[in-house]
XYZ file of C-alpha atoms in Angstrom:
630
model
C 7.767 12.097 -18.510
C 6.837 7.630 -17.653
C 3.133 6.617 -16.492
C 3.819 6.832 -13.210
C 5.178 10.117 -13.044
C 2.057 11.943 -15.025
C 0.001 9.392 -12.227
C 2.194 11.071 -9.341
C 1.526 14.700 -10.671
C -2.546 14.208 -11.378
C -3.219 13.168 -7.875
C -1.253 16.881 -6.733
C -2.651 18.255 -9.116
C -6.336 17.067 -7.232
C -4.925 17.221 -3.564
C -3.678 21.209 -4.229
C -7.097 21.934 -5.642
C -8.616 20.821 -2.730
C -6.411 22.471 -0.738
C -6.192 25.787 -2.580
C -9.992 25.937 -2.468
C -10.122 24.422 1.193
C -8.064 27.595 1.968
C -10.022 30.237 0.409
C -13.021 29.081 2.750
C -11.041 29.501 5.559
C -9.471 32.561 5.271
C -13.366 34.010 4.451
C -14.087 32.184 7.833
C -11.308 34.244 9.691
C -12.152 36.830 8.416
C -15.762 37.701 9.443
C -14.074 36.190 13.266
C -9.815 36.892 13.768
C -10.415 34.858 16.723
C -10.926 31.751 15.512
C -8.348 29.643 16.625
C -9.431 25.322 14.559
C -9.903 28.037 10.883
C -5.613 29.419 12.206
C -4.617 25.990 13.678
C -6.011 24.746 10.391
C -4.968 27.403 6.961
C -1.264 26.228 9.297
C -1.560 22.379 8.179
C -3.390 23.268 4.786
C -0.005 25.421 4.055
C 3.082 22.881 5.998
C 0.738 20.647 4.104
C 1.421 21.778 0.788
C 4.493 22.802 1.589
C 5.705 19.279 1.884
C 3.842 17.666 -0.771
C 5.250 20.015 -3.792
C 9.044 20.000 -2.886
C 8.943 15.889 -3.486
C 7.197 16.839 -6.133
C 9.962 18.784 -6.891
C 7.737 22.384 -7.738
C 9.925 25.098 -6.077
C 7.593 28.190 -6.476
C 4.198 26.301 -5.210
C 7.575 25.505 -2.048
C 8.226 28.983 -1.802
C 5.008 30.733 -1.731
C 3.521 27.779 0.606
C 6.760 28.377 3.606
C 5.719 31.881 2.697
C 1.919 31.669 3.592
C 3.161 29.318 6.747
C 5.982 31.390 8.434
C 2.740 33.953 8.423
C 0.060 31.905 10.122
C 3.013 30.676 12.804
C 2.804 34.475 13.401
C -1.339 34.588 13.865
C -1.435 31.086 15.724
C 1.397 32.378 17.996
C -0.436 35.967 18.851
C 2.503 37.577 16.947
C 0.774 39.308 14.281
C -2.296 40.990 14.536
C -4.467 40.459 11.972
C -6.376 43.695 10.124
C -8.356 43.827 6.460
C -4.847 45.474 4.782
C -3.756 41.952 5.306
C -6.451 40.219 4.731
C -6.034 41.066 1.399
C -2.255 40.688 0.856
C -3.423 37.457 1.699
C -5.345 36.967 -0.388
C -3.402 37.892 -3.482
C -1.006 35.130 -1.559
C -3.900 32.377 -1.433
C -4.267 33.783 -5.440
C -1.163 32.958 -6.553
C -0.265 29.469 -5.191
C -3.727 28.992 -7.055
C -2.377 30.501 -10.113
C 1.286 28.895 -9.886
C -1.133 25.351 -9.477
C -2.704 25.823 -12.344
C 0.067 26.269 -14.554
C 0.945 23.439 -13.971
C -1.383 21.851 -16.142
C -1.201 25.218 -18.782
C 2.186 26.238 -17.972
C 2.094 29.722 -17.706
C 4.282 31.953 -16.270
C 3.366 33.487 -12.756
C 4.841 35.921 -11.425
C 4.779 35.860 -7.346
C 7.882 37.615 -6.149
C 6.055 40.701 -5.853
C 2.899 39.327 -2.781
C 5.773 37.001 -1.475
C 8.013 39.838 -0.766
C 5.145 42.132 1.099
C 4.725 39.199 3.057
C 8.041 38.823 4.283
C 8.014 42.411 4.898
C 5.490 41.590 7.463
C 6.292 39.820 8.713
C 10.094 40.554 9.356
C 8.184 44.298 10.489
C 6.281 41.690 13.433
C 9.554 40.407 14.265
C 10.744 43.677 15.134
C 7.436 45.619 16.982
C 7.809 42.101 18.997
C 11.988 42.635 20.176
C 12.273 44.883 22.897
C 14.359 47.151 22.852
C 17.386 49.194 24.869
C 18.329 52.483 25.031
C 21.278 51.528 23.268
C 19.201 49.677 20.985
C 16.772 52.282 20.752
C 19.772 54.668 19.114
C 21.178 51.975 17.344
C 18.132 51.758 15.194
C 18.044 54.777 15.404
C 21.057 54.835 13.279
C 20.838 51.685 11.240
C 16.938 53.073 9.383
C 19.201 56.248 9.274
C 21.586 54.535 7.510
C 19.297 53.082 5.653
C 17.260 55.457 4.279
C 20.913 56.884 2.708
C 21.301 53.401 1.201
C 17.810 53.142 -0.413
C 18.976 56.477 -1.642
C 22.114 55.312 -3.141
C 20.174 52.109 -3.866
C 18.226 53.811 -6.280
C 20.047 56.351 -7.638
C 22.552 53.412 -8.685
C 19.908 50.872 -9.503
C 17.867 52.137 -12.416
C 16.804 48.956 -13.427
C 15.639 47.185 -10.956
C 14.957 43.468 -11.842
C 19.143 43.292 -10.953
C 18.124 42.602 -7.220
C 15.915 39.834 -9.025
C 18.874 38.617 -11.463
C 21.115 38.029 -8.896
C 23.818 40.746 -9.501
C 24.079 41.823 -5.617
C 27.728 40.159 -5.634
C 27.679 42.947 -8.306
C 25.756 45.660 -6.775
C 27.428 45.588 -3.846
C 30.808 46.104 -5.147
C 29.614 49.649 -7.244
C 27.975 50.455 -3.811
C 30.411 49.509 -1.842
C 33.455 51.417 -4.112
C 32.274 55.038 -2.377
C 33.963 55.949 0.413
C 30.171 57.566 1.845
C 29.045 53.970 1.612
C 32.098 52.994 2.971
C 32.044 55.198 7.107
C 28.031 54.043 7.316
C 29.084 50.138 6.273
C 31.120 47.751 8.106
C 31.868 44.978 4.659
C 30.362 44.354 1.949
C 27.995 41.340 2.941
C 26.602 44.140 6.110
C 25.955 45.828 1.754
C 24.431 42.932 1.277
C 21.531 42.432 3.928
C 20.916 46.411 3.141
C 20.096 46.032 -0.197
C 17.766 43.138 -0.216
C 16.298 44.990 2.566
C 15.885 48.896 1.038
C 14.996 46.756 -1.557
C 11.659 44.937 -0.501
C 10.709 48.077 0.292
C 10.779 49.391 -1.790
C 9.214 47.351 -4.952
C 7.075 45.712 -2.408
C 4.220 47.417 -3.117
C 5.131 47.899 -7.211
C 5.121 43.951 -7.413
C 2.768 43.385 -5.700
C -0.375 44.857 -7.259
C 2.591 43.816 -11.428
C 1.565 41.024 -10.113
C -2.551 40.561 -9.023
C -3.412 37.099 -10.733
C -7.189 37.568 -11.826
C -9.646 35.005 -9.688
C -11.192 32.011 -11.649
C -13.103 28.937 -10.950
C -10.411 25.511 -11.714
C -11.102 21.543 -11.442
C -8.854 19.024 -10.853
C -8.338 16.585 -13.498
C -8.600 13.738 -10.893
C -12.110 12.369 -10.041
C -11.915 10.773 -6.419
C -14.283 8.059 -6.722
C -15.217 5.843 -3.806
C -14.106 1.838 -3.295
C -18.409 1.356 -2.945
C -19.893 2.933 -6.439
C -16.519 1.296 -8.139
C -17.656 -2.936 -6.688
C -20.871 -1.360 -7.625
C -19.261 -1.422 -11.285
C -17.110 -4.210 -10.882
C -20.649 -6.412 -10.534
C -22.926 -4.573 -12.641
C -19.423 -5.365 -15.669
C -18.926 -9.059 -14.496
C -23.190 -9.820 -15.337
C -22.111 -8.063 -18.263
C -19.468 -10.691 -18.840
C -21.141 -13.615 -17.695
C -24.318 -12.412 -20.267
C -21.717 -12.074 -22.786
C -20.756 -16.333 -22.683
C -24.057 -16.605 -21.932
C -25.101 -15.413 -25.787
C -21.595 -16.990 -27.079
C -21.859 -20.357 -25.269
C -26.756 -20.016 -27.135
C -25.490 -19.640 -30.282
C -22.046 -20.728 -30.736
C -24.204 -23.601 -33.462
C -25.936 -20.808 -35.441
C -22.783 -18.188 -35.723
C -19.930 -18.167 -36.525
C -17.055 -17.448 -33.230
C -15.337 -14.495 -35.296
C -18.899 -12.777 -35.123
C -18.775 -11.919 -31.307
C -14.796 -10.855 -31.278
C -15.506 -7.504 -31.081
C -17.756 -8.180 -27.663
C -15.880 -10.091 -26.596
C -12.853 -7.665 -26.455
C -14.859 -4.987 -24.931
C -16.415 -6.173 -22.810
C -12.869 -7.371 -21.639
C -11.241 -4.648 -21.854
C -14.224 -3.050 -19.613
C -13.353 -5.403 -17.409
C -9.841 -5.325 -17.099
C -10.279 -0.767 -17.071
C -11.861 -1.192 -13.733
C -10.363 -3.730 -12.126
C -6.693 -1.101 -13.526
C -8.534 1.516 -11.297
C -9.335 -0.894 -8.136
C -5.320 -1.484 -7.909
C -3.044 0.645 -5.644
C 0.773 0.040 -5.207
C 1.830 -1.181 -1.674
C 4.017 1.178 -1.033
C 0.892 3.077 0.600
C 0.283 0.353 3.052
C 4.607 -0.546 3.739
C 5.428 3.268 4.680
C 3.469 2.948 7.249
C 5.904 -0.119 9.246
C 8.381 1.793 9.623
C 6.971 3.362 12.652
C 5.516 -0.200 13.434
C 9.430 -2.066 13.048
C 10.516 0.864 15.623
C 7.742 0.225 18.110
C 8.167 -3.595 18.048
C 11.947 -2.649 18.292
C 11.739 -0.134 21.289
C 9.477 -2.989 23.529
C 11.769 -6.073 22.729
C 14.584 -3.775 23.685
C 15.832 -4.241 19.503
C 18.126 -2.149 17.299
C 16.113 -3.302 14.420
C 15.919 -0.738 10.273
C 12.903 -1.078 7.896
C 14.081 -2.312 3.904
C 11.584 -1.263 1.618
C 12.106 -2.571 -1.781
C 9.150 -3.147 -4.728
C 6.902 -0.671 -3.130
C 5.023 -0.503 -7.277
C 4.570 -3.159 -7.362
C 0.325 -3.351 -7.586
C -2.707 -5.105 -6.352
C -6.165 -4.489 -5.989
C -6.789 -2.790 -2.706
C -9.171 -4.957 -0.817
C -6.422 -7.211 -0.461
C -4.329 -5.180 0.526
C -6.689 -4.472 2.944
C -8.128 -7.908 3.678
C -3.722 -8.581 4.577
C -2.548 -5.518 6.183
C -3.483 -6.998 9.579
C -1.215 -9.896 9.090
C 1.715 -8.164 7.646
C 1.545 -6.269 11.303
C 1.628 -9.936 12.819
C 4.590 -10.202 10.040
C 6.760 -7.598 10.308
C 6.049 -7.426 14.831
C 7.433 -11.634 14.923
C 10.174 -11.264 12.498
C 11.145 -8.211 15.415
C 10.057 -10.177 18.921
C 10.939 -14.190 17.919
C 13.399 -12.889 14.546
C 15.471 -9.937 15.491
C 18.228 -11.537 18.371
C 18.577 -9.069 21.409
C 22.343 -6.993 19.799
C 24.682 -8.591 22.909
C 23.438 -12.012 20.682
C 23.886 -10.660 17.227
C 27.429 -9.314 19.071
C 28.275 -12.954 19.751
C 27.340 -14.126 16.803
C 29.215 -11.343 14.226
C 26.760 -9.888 13.362
C 25.685 -6.400 13.171
C 23.632 -4.727 16.217
C 21.178 -3.894 13.905
C 19.782 -5.874 12.527
C 17.390 -5.433 8.988
C 13.768 -6.517 8.565
C 13.227 -6.680 4.962
C 9.890 -6.224 3.076
C 9.924 -7.204 -0.593
C 6.905 -6.740 -3.230
C 6.659 -8.337 -6.553
C 3.665 -8.805 -9.245
C 4.537 -12.441 -10.223
C 2.201 -14.093 -13.199
C -1.323 -12.925 -12.008
C 0.008 -13.041 -8.689
C 1.793 -10.307 -5.869
C 4.417 -11.643 -4.166
C 4.442 -10.249 -0.697
C 8.337 -11.315 1.376
C 9.078 -10.282 4.777
C 13.229 -11.788 5.544
C 15.050 -11.337 8.580
C 18.736 -11.816 9.009
C 16.782 -12.527 12.740
C 18.931 -16.325 14.147
C 15.988 -18.339 11.823
C 13.597 -21.192 13.740
C 14.903 -24.545 14.437
C 12.390 -27.396 14.020
C 12.992 -29.451 16.548
C 12.293 -26.379 18.419
C 8.522 -26.336 16.857
C 8.405 -30.432 17.476
C 8.680 -30.305 20.404
C 6.174 -27.768 21.354
C 3.284 -29.482 18.607
C 3.717 -32.627 20.141
C 3.480 -31.367 23.725
C 0.196 -29.078 21.994
C -1.188 -32.310 20.801
C -0.860 -30.667 16.957
C 0.834 -33.365 16.208
C 1.605 -37.397 17.051
C 5.913 -38.586 17.925
C 5.629 -41.152 15.053
C 3.389 -39.041 11.940
C 5.737 -36.051 14.320
C 9.003 -38.217 13.096
C 7.701 -38.995 9.049
C 7.474 -34.684 8.514
C 9.553 -33.439 6.192
C 10.900 -29.508 7.984
C 8.789 -27.619 5.732
C 5.824 -29.337 6.927
C 6.615 -28.853 11.082
C 8.077 -25.319 10.243
C 3.852 -24.830 9.290
C 2.885 -25.317 12.514
C 3.796 -22.411 13.730
C 0.927 -21.065 11.876
C -1.861 -23.684 13.824
C -4.711 -21.243 16.640
C -2.335 -21.283 19.808
C 1.145 -22.325 19.015
C 4.368 -20.144 19.667
C 7.102 -21.571 20.834
C 8.336 -18.253 22.816
C 9.325 -19.384 26.144
C 8.503 -16.051 27.977
C 5.298 -14.244 27.738
C 6.129 -10.618 26.534
C 3.807 -7.766 24.710
C 4.391 -8.306 21.340
C 5.583 -12.520 21.141
C 4.553 -15.449 23.786
C 0.545 -15.492 23.886
C -0.404 -17.692 21.246
C -2.096 -16.094 18.755
C -1.203 -13.531 15.363
C 0.244 -16.778 13.200
C -3.152 -18.105 12.333
C -5.578 -14.758 11.820
C -2.094 -14.573 8.400
C -3.151 -18.021 7.641
C -6.616 -17.263 7.693
C -6.437 -13.975 6.007
C -4.990 -15.244 3.248
C -7.005 -18.801 2.934
C -9.557 -15.971 2.649
C -8.664 -14.911 0.043
C -7.144 -17.814 -1.927
C -3.237 -16.552 -1.279
C -0.229 -18.943 -0.520
C 2.249 -18.456 2.275
C 5.524 -20.737 2.853
C 8.276 -19.720 5.376
C 12.528 -20.677 3.810
C 14.362 -20.321 6.934
C 17.841 -20.966 7.971
C 19.320 -21.555 11.222
C 21.112 -18.919 12.996
C 20.460 -16.630 9.697
C 16.870 -15.247 9.550
C 13.769 -16.354 7.404
C 11.839 -15.458 4.789
C 7.959 -15.870 5.186
C 6.697 -15.165 1.345
C 2.598 -14.655 0.575
C 1.560 -15.005 -2.418
C -1.897 -12.540 -3.768
C -3.689 -12.545 -6.210
C -3.486 -9.293 -8.241
C -7.411 -9.053 -7.782
C -9.701 -10.393 -6.251
C -12.903 -10.049 -9.157
C -12.089 -12.318 -11.373
C -10.520 -15.549 -10.822
C -8.390 -17.488 -12.851
C -9.663 -21.385 -12.295
C -9.336 -24.608 -13.510
C -13.215 -26.300 -14.663
C -13.348 -29.882 -14.447
C -17.303 -32.758 -13.954
C -18.207 -34.722 -10.914
C -21.178 -36.524 -10.373
C -22.573 -34.504 -13.715
C -21.702 -31.114 -12.202
C -19.551 -28.596 -12.980
C -16.925 -27.469 -10.429
C -13.496 -24.785 -10.337
C -10.248 -24.891 -8.761
C -8.584 -22.223 -8.804
C -5.129 -21.351 -10.581
C -3.375 -19.543 -7.890
C -3.500 -23.918 -5.650
C -3.224 -25.442 -8.537
C 0.246 -27.309 -9.567
C -0.455 -29.715 -12.396
C -2.479 -31.785 -14.334
C -1.249 -35.022 -15.086
C -2.915 -38.940 -16.325
C -2.686 -41.871 -14.335
C -3.822 -45.389 -14.416
C -5.037 -47.299 -11.801
C -1.831 -49.959 -11.191
C -0.463 -46.580 -10.673
C -1.373 -45.700 -7.596
C -1.640 -47.256 -3.946
C -2.946 -47.993 -0.551
C -0.852 -47.618 1.715
C -2.861 -47.321 5.366
C -6.131 -45.183 5.524
C -5.213 -43.616 1.776
C -4.118 -43.717 -1.255
C -0.917 -42.625 -2.737
C 0.859 -42.020 -6.386
C 4.481 -40.618 -7.327
C 4.598 -37.473 -9.650
C 8.432 -35.586 -10.704
C 10.096 -38.525 -7.764
C 8.189 -37.395 -4.982
C 5.642 -39.150 -3.266
C 2.183 -37.121 -2.645
C -1.644 -38.003 -1.598
C -4.529 -38.668 -3.838
C -8.371 -38.479 -2.767
C -10.724 -39.509 -4.830
C -13.291 -36.267 -5.174
C -16.620 -38.496 -5.158
C -15.115 -39.947 -1.267
C -14.164 -36.269 0.049
C -17.529 -35.556 -0.112
C -19.091 -38.521 0.978
C -17.440 -38.095 4.382
C -19.167 -36.155 6.066
C -18.841 -37.562 9.815
C -16.173 -39.223 9.608
C -15.263 -40.555 12.860
C -18.601 -43.330 11.480
C -15.966 -44.978 8.911
C -13.216 -47.421 9.554
C -9.435 -46.412 8.669
C -9.279 -48.994 6.091
C -12.943 -47.535 4.349
C -12.899 -43.695 3.735
C -10.663 -43.421 1.108
C -10.672 -46.341 -0.913
C -14.208 -46.620 -1.701
C -14.095 -45.195 -5.486
C -10.680 -46.786 -5.749
C -12.095 -50.123 -5.230
C -14.914 -49.745 -8.218
C -12.401 -48.320 -10.334
C -11.737 -50.827 -13.436
C -8.001 -51.355 -14.071
C -7.567 -49.956 -17.207
C -8.888 -46.901 -16.424
C -7.010 -43.328 -16.767
C -7.650 -41.144 -13.454
C -8.000 -38.146 -14.571
C -6.068 -36.110 -11.762
C -5.323 -32.317 -10.891
C -2.182 -32.241 -8.156
C -3.151 -28.867 -5.164
C -0.435 -27.380 -3.485
C -1.354 -25.405 0.109
C 1.350 -24.668 3.060
C 3.601 -27.035 1.343
C 1.266 -30.163 1.589
C 0.185 -31.780 -2.238
C -3.037 -34.130 -3.031
C -3.950 -34.951 -6.109
C -7.203 -34.539 -6.681
C -9.548 -37.943 -8.784
C -12.529 -36.082 -10.775
C -14.591 -37.533 -13.627
C -13.943 -34.895 -16.265
C -11.259 -32.028 -16.859
C -13.137 -29.349 -19.010
C -10.731 -25.662 -19.618
C -9.176 -23.099 -17.877
C -11.181 -20.167 -17.019
C -11.124 -16.552 -16.021
C -14.262 -16.529 -13.442
C -15.912 -13.743 -11.495
C -16.355 -15.685 -7.404
C -19.393 -14.958 -5.436
C -19.467 -15.641 -1.872
C -22.007 -18.275 -0.876
C -24.926 -16.299 1.280
C -27.249 -17.483 4.072
C -28.527 -20.343 4.511
C -25.543 -22.363 2.602
C -22.445 -19.347 3.686
C -21.418 -21.860 6.876
C -19.154 -25.334 4.179
C -16.821 -25.212 4.380
C -15.603 -26.924 1.561
C -16.935 -24.360 -0.782
C -15.038 -21.154 -0.991
C -17.448 -19.253 -3.836
C -19.973 -19.108 -6.854
C -20.169 -18.511 -10.754
C -21.927 -18.592 -13.601
C -20.930 -19.989 -16.162
C -22.192 -19.445 -20.252
C -23.896 -22.238 -20.449
C -26.349 -21.879 -17.807
C -24.959 -23.692 -15.066
C -24.048 -23.071 -11.722
C -20.204 -23.689 -11.018
C -19.551 -24.118 -7.238
C -15.626 -23.042 -6.192
C -13.183 -25.364 -4.006
C -11.900 -24.189 -0.939
C -9.030 -25.199 -1.493
C -7.218 -24.775 1.779
C -10.136 -26.220 4.422
C -10.254 -29.226 1.914
C -7.017 -30.277 2.466
C -6.988 -29.156 6.594
C -9.536 -31.492 6.578
C -8.112 -33.856 4.960
C -4.955 -34.164 7.132
C -7.273 -33.962 10.376
C -8.760 -37.450 8.816
C -5.181 -38.463 8.963
C -3.577 -37.399 11.803
C -7.065 -38.717 14.004
C -7.528 -41.643 12.137
C -3.808 -42.568 12.666
C -4.137 -41.349 16.555
C -6.968 -44.268 16.907
C -5.063 -46.803 15.302
C -2.135 -46.056 17.930
C -4.554 -46.464 21.360
């Protein structure tokens, strides 16, 4: 059994034991007040759920026992079976047997349950017969059948000295033996009828005896799985984070007098503790993905389209908090794939496609990130339509748009108020939704990209941190202060001479891997709080003009929404995993900073908000370009 199967088994056991305890409580309440409809309905729901879960796990004994109890409470709920003291005795025996079957999954013991199960089935059969209206002829037939069954019962007792033969799957052999007697042939029409009566008679003969033999001892059981509130896990993670910071501080303070090896055990144990706590917070994305079948169905019905949902990689794991934050974003993306991407059945037939479109939700683990892709086989995104809409809405000038790549133009779909739908429907054309996706991803240092082909479909790719607890970052120094950039945005680190960087309009550019990218001195960026007071040639040129021609520039190349920018810093430090804390009031509104951490040397380190910084840079560029054209 692999680790995943063992994990599912433990989860089932925990839920099953919880169901068992709840059944005991509810049936005790019902015994005191047999007209308690809420208790009856709750018992029915629990037995139905337990039956389904056990069937899914392949535990047939628990499935059969739960199914019989479910059938019993269906009759009780519909008023076809009146509960009395005798029935409650049998019900409690059945619940104890169910508990023993659940406990046997851990102990491996054999639990006999057929007796009490059969007895409940006999009770159900009698209730069904009592509720069946009979005519005069029916009464005569019924009396004749009862006489026949009494004869069969006697013959069964004589012919089957070993009662286990019925249980051991020998009914056909038994039927042949009894049917060979001429007396029995007169009262039985065929062998199948004999089979039915054998089991009916056998049930009546052996139910009491087997029920007594299968009695189990009542005892208290405990699950090996403990359910912990997320708040407690968050608090534990915070304490572990504080421990990590203190560890780094102690090692840094004593690095001169002691060998680093002396602290290796402390570092290993604290790291193992940290990752163990992080691992507890991980959940499989299938937990969320399975909820989207209904989302796709409803969206397709509103749009009068035929759409199926395919799920892939549902066993990929991600931090529960990340999953919770992106859940609304995934709803928007799925609905937009149905509303904007998938064509109507008529359009798909004309394009030579199947009438039913497909939306695929795929997840995979990649390094320290989780990749989620929403893929549709629809009409794709036409960048010409996006470009025209963006210009009409004033999001970009025509001159600037003409110089932008197709990938950059498509990213306008994530701007606030943008929509390419010609008509407003229940799920598209209102200009809301996609910008929410972008903001949610920015809040967790995620990234989004779009790949599309007109007439073939689109793929929206989300790159998410697998954990919000620890963040991989690149540390650097600027004006004798330490800063961090999340590795999820970091493309490369390069060193260039001043001669390799050139002025272009109001900014700076350089070539990296054959492509032209913007270069920005972070010192200049932090001094442009109000760019409206700067002329177009002085915003991003100040530090560049002061640099010695022979000086090498340390540049961190970052990427966000298909836009690459090289940030010039004073000094590169190291790559480090940090525990980021959000900014608190009154500095929580600072747009360039996403959070803060404490380094091992005791210094405060600010974490850059790359999403806001790059959006700000291109906003300045577009604004100045617009002023220059006026």
